[in-house]
Coordinates of C-alpha atoms in Angstrom, one line a residue:
M127 CA 107.1 79.7 40.4
P128 CA 105.6 77.3 41.2
V129 CA 105.7 75.7 44.8
A130 CA 108.8 73.6 44.7
A131 CA 107.8 72.8 48.5
S132 CA 110.2 70.6 50.2
A133 CA 108.0 69.5 52.9
I134 CA 104.0 69.9 54.2
Y135 CA 103.2 69.2 57.6
F136 CA 100.3 68.6 59.4
L137 CA 100.3 69.7 63.6
N138 CA 97.6 69.9 66.1
L139 CA 97.7 72.9 68.0
R140 CA 100.0 71.3 70.1
G141 CA 103.1 71.4 67.8
D142 CA 102.3 67.5 67.5
V143 CA 103.1 65.9 63.5
L144 CA 100.2 64.1 62.4
I145 CA 100.9 63.6 59.5
N146 CA 103.5 64.7 57.1
R147 CA 105.3 64.7 53.7
L148 CA 108.7 65.2 52.2
Y149 CA 108.8 65.9 48.4
R150 CA 112.9 66.8 48.1
D151 CA 116.1 66.1 50.3
D152 CA 116.8 69.5 50.6
V153 CA 115.1 70.8 54.0
G154 CA 115.8 68.4 56.8
G155 CA 112.8 66.3 58.5
N156 CA 114.0 68.3 61.5
M157 CA 113.1 71.9 60.0
V158 CA 109.6 71.4 62.1
D159 CA 111.6 71.5 65.1
A160 CA 112.5 75.3 64.1
F161 CA 108.4 75.6 63.1
R162 CA 107.8 74.6 66.3
T163 CA 111.2 76.6 67.9
H164 CA 111.0 80.6 66.2
I165 CA 106.9 80.5 65.2
M166 CA 104.4 78.7 68.2
Q167 CA 105.8 78.7 71.1
T168 CA 106.3 82.7 70.3
K169 CA 102.7 82.8 70.0
E170 CA 103.4 84.0 66.5
L171 CA 100.8 82.7 64.5
G172 CA 98.3 85.2 64.1
T173 CA 101.1 87.5 62.7
C174 CA 101.9 86.8 59.5
P175 CA 101.5 83.8 57.9
V176 CA 104.5 84.0 55.8
R177 CA 108.5 84.0 57.5
Q178 CA 111.8 82.9 56.9
I179 CA 114.5 81.2 59.2
G180 CA 117.6 79.8 58.7
G181 CA 117.3 79.1 54.3
C182 CA 113.8 78.3 54.9
S183 CA 110.9 79.8 54.8
F184 CA 107.6 78.8 56.0
F185 CA 104.2 79.2 54.5
Y186 CA 101.1 77.4 57.4
M187 CA 97.7 78.3 58.0
R188 CA 94.7 76.8 60.5
I189 CA 91.9 74.9 59.6
S190 CA 90.2 73.3 62.4
N191 CA 92.4 72.2 64.8
V192 CA 95.3 71.6 62.2
Y193 CA 98.5 73.6 61.0
I194 CA 99.2 73.2 57.9
V195 CA 102.8 73.9 57.5
I196 CA 104.8 74.0 54.1
V197 CA 108.4 74.3 53.5
V198 CA 110.1 75.9 50.7
S199 CA 113.8 76.8 50.4
S200 CA 113.7 78.3 46.7
N201 CA 111.7 81.9 46.2
A202 CA 108.7 80.1 45.7
N203 CA 104.8 81.0 44.2
V204 CA 103.0 82.2 48.2
A205 CA 99.7 82.4 46.5
C206 CA 100.0 79.7 44.7
A207 CA 101.0 78.0 47.3
F208 CA 97.7 79.3 49.5
K209 CA 96.0 78.4 46.7
F210 CA 97.1 74.4 46.7
V211 CA 96.2 74.2 50.7
V212 CA 92.7 75.4 50.0
E213 CA 92.0 73.0 47.0
A214 CA 94.4 69.8 48.7
V215 CA 91.7 70.6 52.6
A216 CA 88.5 71.0 49.9
L217 CA 89.6 67.8 48.8
F218 CA 89.8 65.8 52.2
K219 CA 86.9 66.8 52.5
S220 CA 84.6 65.9 50.0
Y221 CA 86.7 62.3 50.8
F222 CA 85.7 62.1 54.2
G223 CA 81.9 63.7 54.7
G224 CA 82.5 67.5 55.3
A225 CA 85.7 67.3 57.7
F226 CA 88.6 68.1 58.5
D227 CA 90.2 68.2 61.7
E228 CA 92.6 67.0 64.2
D229 CA 90.5 63.6 64.2
A230 CA 89.7 63.1 60.6
I231 CA 93.3 62.8 59.7
R232 CA 93.4 60.0 62.2
N233 CA 91.5 57.6 61.1
N234 CA 92.4 58.8 57.9
F235 CA 96.5 59.0 58.2
V236 CA 96.5 55.9 54.7
L237 CA 94.4 57.6 52.0
I238 CA 96.1 60.7 53.2
Y239 CA 99.4 59.7 51.9
E240 CA 98.2 57.9 49.1
L241 CA 96.7 61.4 48.0
L242 CA 99.2 63.4 48.8
D243 CA 101.6 61.7 46.7
E244 CA 99.5 62.2 43.9
I245 CA 97.9 65.9 43.9
M246 CA 101.8 66.8 44.3
D247 CA 104.6 65.4 42.8
F248 CA 108.2 66.4 43.2
G249 CA 106.7 69.7 45.4
Y250 CA 105.0 70.8 41.9
P251 CA 101.0 70.3 42.7
Q252 CA 99.0 67.9 40.2
N253 CA 95.9 67.2 39.2
L254 CA 93.6 68.5 43.0
S255 CA 89.8 68.1 41.7
P256 CA 88.3 65.5 43.7
E257 CA 86.2 64.7 41.0
I258 CA 89.0 62.8 38.8
L259 CA 90.9 61.5 41.8
K260 CA 88.2 59.7 42.9
L261 CA 87.8 58.0 39.6
Y262 CA 91.4 55.9 40.5
I263 CA 91.6 56.5 44.0
T264 CA 88.5 54.4 45.1
Q265 CA 89.1 54.2 49.2
E266 CA 86.2 55.5 51.3
G267 CA 87.2 57.9 53.8
V268 CA 86.5 57.1 57.3
R269 CA 83.4 59.5 57.8
S270 CA 81.6 62.1 60.8
P271 CA 79.3 60.5 62.1
F272 CA 78.9 64.5 62.1
S273 CA 78.1 65.1 58.3
S274 CA 75.2 65.4 56.6
K275 CA 76.7 65.5 53.2
P276 CA 76.2 62.9 51.0
A277 CA 79.0 60.1 49.1
D278 CA 79.5 61.8 45.8
K279 CA 78.9 59.5 43.2
P280 CA 81.6 58.3 40.9
V281 CA 82.0 59.9 37.2
P282 CA 82.5 57.5 35.0
N283 CA 84.9 57.1 31.8
A284 CA 88.3 58.1 33.9
T285 CA 91.1 57.4 31.0
L286 CA 89.4 60.3 29.2
Q287 CA 89.2 62.5 32.1
V288 CA 92.9 62.4 33.7
T289 CA 94.7 62.2 30.4
G290 CA 92.4 64.4 28.2
A291 CA 91.6 67.9 29.0
V292 CA 87.7 68.1 30.2
G293 CA 87.9 66.6 34.5
W294 CA 85.9 69.3 33.9
R295 CA 82.5 68.0 32.5
R296 CA 82.0 64.2 33.3
E297 CA 80.4 62.4 29.9
G298 CA 77.0 60.6 28.9
L299 CA 74.9 63.9 30.5
V300 CA 71.4 64.5 28.7
Y301 CA 68.8 66.7 29.7
K302 CA 65.0 66.9 27.8
K303 CA 65.3 70.4 27.5
N304 CA 69.0 72.0 26.5
E305 CA 69.7 75.6 27.4
V306 CA 72.4 78.7 28.2
F307 CA 71.9 81.3 30.8
L308 CA 74.8 84.2 31.0
D309 CA 75.8 87.4 33.0
I310 CA 77.0 90.5 32.6
V311 CA 77.9 91.5 35.9
E312 CA 79.7 94.8 35.7
S313 CA 80.4 96.9 38.7
V314 CA 81.4 100.6 38.5
N315 CA 84.1 102.4 40.6
L316 CA 84.5 105.4 40.6
L317 CA 85.4 108.9 42.4
M318 CA 84.5 112.0 41.4
S319 CA 84.6 115.2 42.8
S320 CA 82.9 118.1 44.2
K321 CA 83.2 120.0 40.6
G322 CA 82.4 117.4 38.7
S323 CA 86.0 115.9 37.9
V324 CA 86.4 112.5 37.2
L325 CA 89.3 111.9 40.0
R326 CA 89.2 107.4 39.7
C327 CA 86.6 104.9 37.0
D328 CA 86.7 101.6 36.3
V329 CA 84.9 98.5 35.8
T330 CA 85.2 95.0 36.9
G331 CA 83.0 93.1 35.4
K332 CA 82.6 88.7 34.9
I333 CA 81.0 86.5 33.1
L334 CA 79.2 83.6 35.1
M335 CA 76.9 81.2 32.9
K336 CA 74.8 78.0 33.9
C337 CA 74.7 75.2 31.7
F338 CA 72.3 72.3 31.4
L339 CA 73.8 70.5 28.0
S340 CA 73.8 67.2 26.6
G341 CA 77.0 65.3 25.8
M342 CA 79.7 66.6 24.8
P343 CA 79.4 70.9 23.3
D344 CA 81.0 73.5 22.0
L345 CA 80.4 76.7 22.5
K346 CA 82.1 80.1 20.5
L347 CA 81.4 82.4 22.0
G348 CA 81.9 86.4 20.4
L349 CA 82.7 89.5 22.4
N350 CA 82.4 92.9 20.5
D351 CA 85.9 93.7 21.5
K352 CA 88.4 95.3 19.8
I353 CA 91.2 93.0 19.6
G354 CA 88.4 90.0 18.2
L355 CA 86.3 91.4 16.0
E356 CA 90.0 93.3 13.9
K357 CA 91.1 89.3 14.8
E358 CA 87.7 88.2 13.5
S359 CA 88.1 91.4 9.8
Q360 CA 91.5 89.8 9.7
L361 CA 90.6 86.3 9.3
K362 CA 87.4 87.3 7.4
S363 CA 89.4 89.8 4.4
R364 CA 86.7 92.5 4.9
P365 CA 86.6 95.4 7.2
A366 CA 85.2 95.1 10.9
K367 CA 81.9 95.9 11.0
S368 CA 80.9 100.2 13.0
G369 CA 80.0 100.5 16.0
K370 CA 80.6 100.7 19.6
T371 CA 84.5 97.9 20.8
I372 CA 85.5 98.0 23.8
E373 CA 88.7 97.5 25.1
L374 CA 89.0 94.1 27.0
D375 CA 92.0 94.5 30.4
D376 CA 93.4 92.2 32.8
V377 CA 91.8 89.2 31.4
T378 CA 90.7 85.6 33.1
F379 CA 89.4 82.5 32.3
H380 CA 88.2 79.9 33.2
Q381 CA 90.4 76.2 32.9
C382 CA 87.8 75.8 30.2
V383 CA 88.9 77.9 27.7
N384 CA 90.7 77.1 25.1
L385 CA 93.7 79.5 25.6
T386 CA 95.8 79.0 22.7
R387 CA 92.3 79.4 20.1
F388 CA 92.3 82.2 21.3
N389 CA 95.6 83.9 20.9
S390 CA 95.5 83.0 17.8
E391 CA 91.4 83.6 16.9
K392 CA 91.1 86.0 19.7
T393 CA 87.5 83.8 20.4
V394 CA 87.0 82.1 23.3
S395 CA 86.3 78.3 22.4
F396 CA 84.9 76.0 25.1
V397 CA 83.7 73.4 27.0
P398 CA 81.4 74.3 29.3
P399 CA 81.9 72.1 33.1
D400 CA 77.2 70.9 34.1
G401 CA 75.9 73.7 36.2
E402 CA 76.7 76.8 36.6
F403 CA 80.5 78.5 36.8
E404 CA 82.7 81.7 36.0
L405 CA 84.0 81.5 32.5
M406 CA 85.5 85.6 32.3
K407 CA 87.0 88.5 34.5
Y408 CA 87.3 91.2 32.7
R409 CA 88.9 95.2 34.0
I410 CA 87.4 98.5 31.6
T411 CA 89.1 101.4 32.2
E412 CA 88.7 103.8 29.5
G413 CA 85.1 104.7 27.6
V414 CA 82.9 103.9 30.9
N415 CA 79.2 104.9 30.3
L416 CA 78.7 106.3 33.9
P417 CA 74.5 104.9 34.9
F418 CA 74.7 107.8 36.9
R419 CA 75.4 111.7 37.5
I420 CA 75.2 113.3 41.3
L421 CA 74.9 117.0 41.2
P422 CA 75.5 118.1 45.0
T423 CA 75.6 121.5 47.0
I424 CA 74.7 121.8 51.0
K425 CA 75.5 125.0 52.5
E426 CA 76.0 125.6 56.7
L427 CA 74.2 128.8 57.6
G428 CA 75.8 129.4 60.5
R429 CA 77.2 127.2 63.3
T430 CA 73.2 125.5 63.7
R431 CA 71.6 125.5 60.2
M432 CA 73.2 123.5 56.6
E433 CA 70.8 123.3 53.6
V434 CA 71.1 120.6 51.0
N435 CA 70.2 119.6 47.7
V436 CA 70.9 116.9 45.7
K437 CA 70.0 115.8 42.0
V438 CA 70.3 112.5 40.8
K439 CA 70.6 112.0 36.6
S440 CA 70.2 109.3 35.4
V441 CA 72.4 108.6 32.1
F442 CA 70.8 105.8 30.8
G443 CA 67.6 104.7 27.9
A444 CA 64.5 105.7 28.9
K445 CA 62.8 102.2 28.4
M446 CA 65.2 101.3 31.1
F447 CA 64.8 101.4 34.7
A448 CA 67.6 100.7 37.8
L449 CA 66.1 99.4 41.1
G450 CA 67.2 99.4 44.8
V451 CA 68.7 103.0 44.3
V452 CA 70.3 104.4 47.3
I453 CA 71.9 107.5 48.0
K454 CA 73.7 108.1 50.9
I455 CA 74.2 111.9 51.5
P456 CA 76.7 112.1 55.2
V457 CA 76.0 115.2 58.0
P458 CA 77.2 116.0 61.2
K459 CA 77.5 114.4 64.2
Q460 CA 76.3 117.2 65.3
T461 CA 72.7 116.7 64.0
A462 CA 69.5 116.9 65.4
K463 CA 67.1 117.4 63.4
T464 CA 65.9 117.2 58.9
S465 CA 62.8 117.7 58.0
F466 CA 62.9 116.7 53.6
Q467 CA 61.7 117.3 50.9
V468 CA 61.9 114.8 48.0
T469 CA 60.0 114.4 44.3
T470 CA 60.5 110.4 44.2
G471 CA 61.5 108.0 46.6
R472 CA 62.0 108.4 50.3
A473 CA 64.4 110.1 52.3
K474 CA 65.6 109.3 56.2
Y475 CA 68.2 110.4 58.5
N476 CA 70.4 107.9 59.9
A477 CA 72.3 109.0 63.1
S478 CA 73.7 105.7 63.3
M479 CA 75.6 106.0 59.8
D480 CA 75.4 110.0 60.0
C481 CA 73.6 110.6 57.0
L482 CA 70.7 110.8 55.1
V483 CA 70.1 108.3 53.2
W484 CA 67.6 108.0 49.9
K485 CA 65.5 105.2 48.7
I486 CA 64.4 105.2 45.6
R487 CA 62.8 101.5 44.7
K488 CA 62.3 102.2 40.4
F489 CA 64.1 105.0 38.5
P490 CA 63.8 105.2 35.5
G491 CA 66.6 106.5 32.6
Q492 CA 66.3 109.8 31.5
T493 CA 64.8 111.2 34.9
E494 CA 66.4 113.3 37.0
P495 CA 64.5 113.7 40.8
S496 CA 65.9 116.0 43.4
M497 CA 66.1 116.1 47.4
S498 CA 66.2 118.8 49.0
A499 CA 66.6 119.0 53.0
E500 CA 67.3 121.2 56.2
V501 CA 69.1 120.3 59.1
E502 CA 69.7 121.7 61.8
L503 CA 73.1 121.4 64.1
I504 CA 73.4 120.9 68.3
S505 CA 74.9 123.9 69.1
T506 CA 77.7 123.5 71.4
M507 CA 79.8 125.8 73.7
A508 CA 83.8 124.2 71.9
E509 CA 85.3 126.0 69.7
K510 CA 83.5 124.4 66.1
K511 CA 85.5 122.4 64.3
S512 CA 85.5 122.8 60.3
W513 CA 84.2 119.0 59.1
T514 CA 85.5 117.5 56.9
R515 CA 83.4 116.4 54.5
P516 CA 82.7 112.4 53.7
P517 CA 81.7 111.9 50.1
I518 CA 78.4 111.1 49.5
Q519 CA 78.1 107.2 47.9
M520 CA 75.1 105.0 46.0
E521 CA 74.5 102.1 45.4
F522 CA 72.0 100.4 42.1
Q523 CA 71.5 97.8 40.1
V524 CA 70.1 98.5 36.4
P525 CA 68.7 95.0 34.8
M526 CA 70.4 95.5 31.0
F527 CA 73.1 98.0 31.0
T528 CA 76.8 97.7 30.6
A529 CA 79.3 100.7 32.0
S530 CA 81.5 99.4 29.5
G531 CA 79.6 98.6 26.4
L532 CA 79.9 95.1 26.1
R533 CA 78.1 92.9 24.1
V534 CA 77.6 89.6 22.8
R535 CA 78.0 89.2 20.0
F536 CA 77.4 85.4 19.1
L537 CA 76.9 82.3 20.9
K538 CA 76.9 79.3 18.8
V539 CA 76.4 75.4 20.5
W540 CA 77.8 72.9 18.9
E541 CA 77.4 69.2 19.3
K542 CA 77.4 66.3 17.1
S543 CA 73.7 64.7 18.2
G544 CA 72.9 68.9 16.6
Y545 CA 69.7 69.4 19.1
N546 CA 69.2 72.5 19.1
T547 CA 68.9 75.2 22.1
V548 CA 68.0 78.0 23.8
E549 CA 70.0 80.2 24.8
W550 CA 69.1 83.4 27.5
V551 CA 71.9 86.8 27.2
R552 CA 71.6 89.4 30.4
Y553 CA 73.3 92.1 31.9
I554 CA 73.5 94.0 34.9
T555 CA 75.3 96.7 36.3
K556 CA 75.5 97.4 39.9
A557 CA 77.2 99.6 41.5
G558 CA 81.1 98.7 43.5
S559 CA 82.7 102.4 44.6
Y560 CA 80.1 105.2 43.9
E561 CA 81.8 108.2 45.7
I562 CA 80.8 111.8 45.0
R563 CA 82.6 114.1 47.3
C564 CA 81.4 117.0 48.0

């Protein structure tokens, strides 16, 4: 269920009402007194941002020296309510020159009332885009004297952007060179047992785009996802092409994506915003290609010595390489001295982290470097407790490699003027939580 807010209050740190707006008649105008008495005066503001008093729920957030409180009398979506607050504050800042505090509210209360009537109707959030609202609420706010942010320029053609489906892009854009940059960035999360079996593995990814295109282009993106390829083969009445396909989970899109077309054709079609934006996010849980395999061997030799041997094998292609590889091998707190032998890179003992840190600046594919270390421990008279070994952690970045196997099959740009475009595609895989128990 959406927010369905009954009222919204702006309070200072003393609990005085700076401004408020009642959207429904199911709560009384004195609900703010309950917030002061049961929450502010009892100093429970920092414990939980959601409180229920009587039959009403209070969602509140502190921004600078102002508390924004939303009162609801029904079972509302809390995440949607806080999302509304964050975007509303960003809207106010765009009118006030980047400042949002008690003074800004007192200096712009007329403008705030006008905006509150536009961004919420009968308790339901509406359009909160500053670019669109500034097209027809042209009143300028009283800007803070400490603000260095320049005033935003008005955008033409208000009717199209307010009532149409392309509120995220303005008309009249012209570029000398039309380019599209597409980045597929993935993070690999792995938990592997000491015997080499995978306990947990998944990939979270996002597709980032940067568009410098003239006019109002229509883009179409094709990926090697299983559902999309099967749907394409059905529409074209021909068997699907052979090759690796993947199944995307938990997909979320930018608002520019045509969801109706995606549901019917399983293609990502959209009119992109100008500049940089996040097109979509996804998750992969099956068929993950791990870029590295770690083979650790740790032996405790009595009370004062340890031997550590670690081999790291890169599984990706020989023509590729990883950058910024860091392997962290934990050691006991009573470590006194270490000595290393590495086939590549550098290794040292980090006392603050209680681990051996092995760094490799450039790690080629299909190679297997190793590190061996002798660790001397401080001998203590106290009874030795069994050392609980934390997992080995790894950091890396592999360009032009995707752990999920996701690939861009095509990226088509159509615009009525028929200009030529240059498309750039890049793949990057990073370590999320990459851990191996030892």
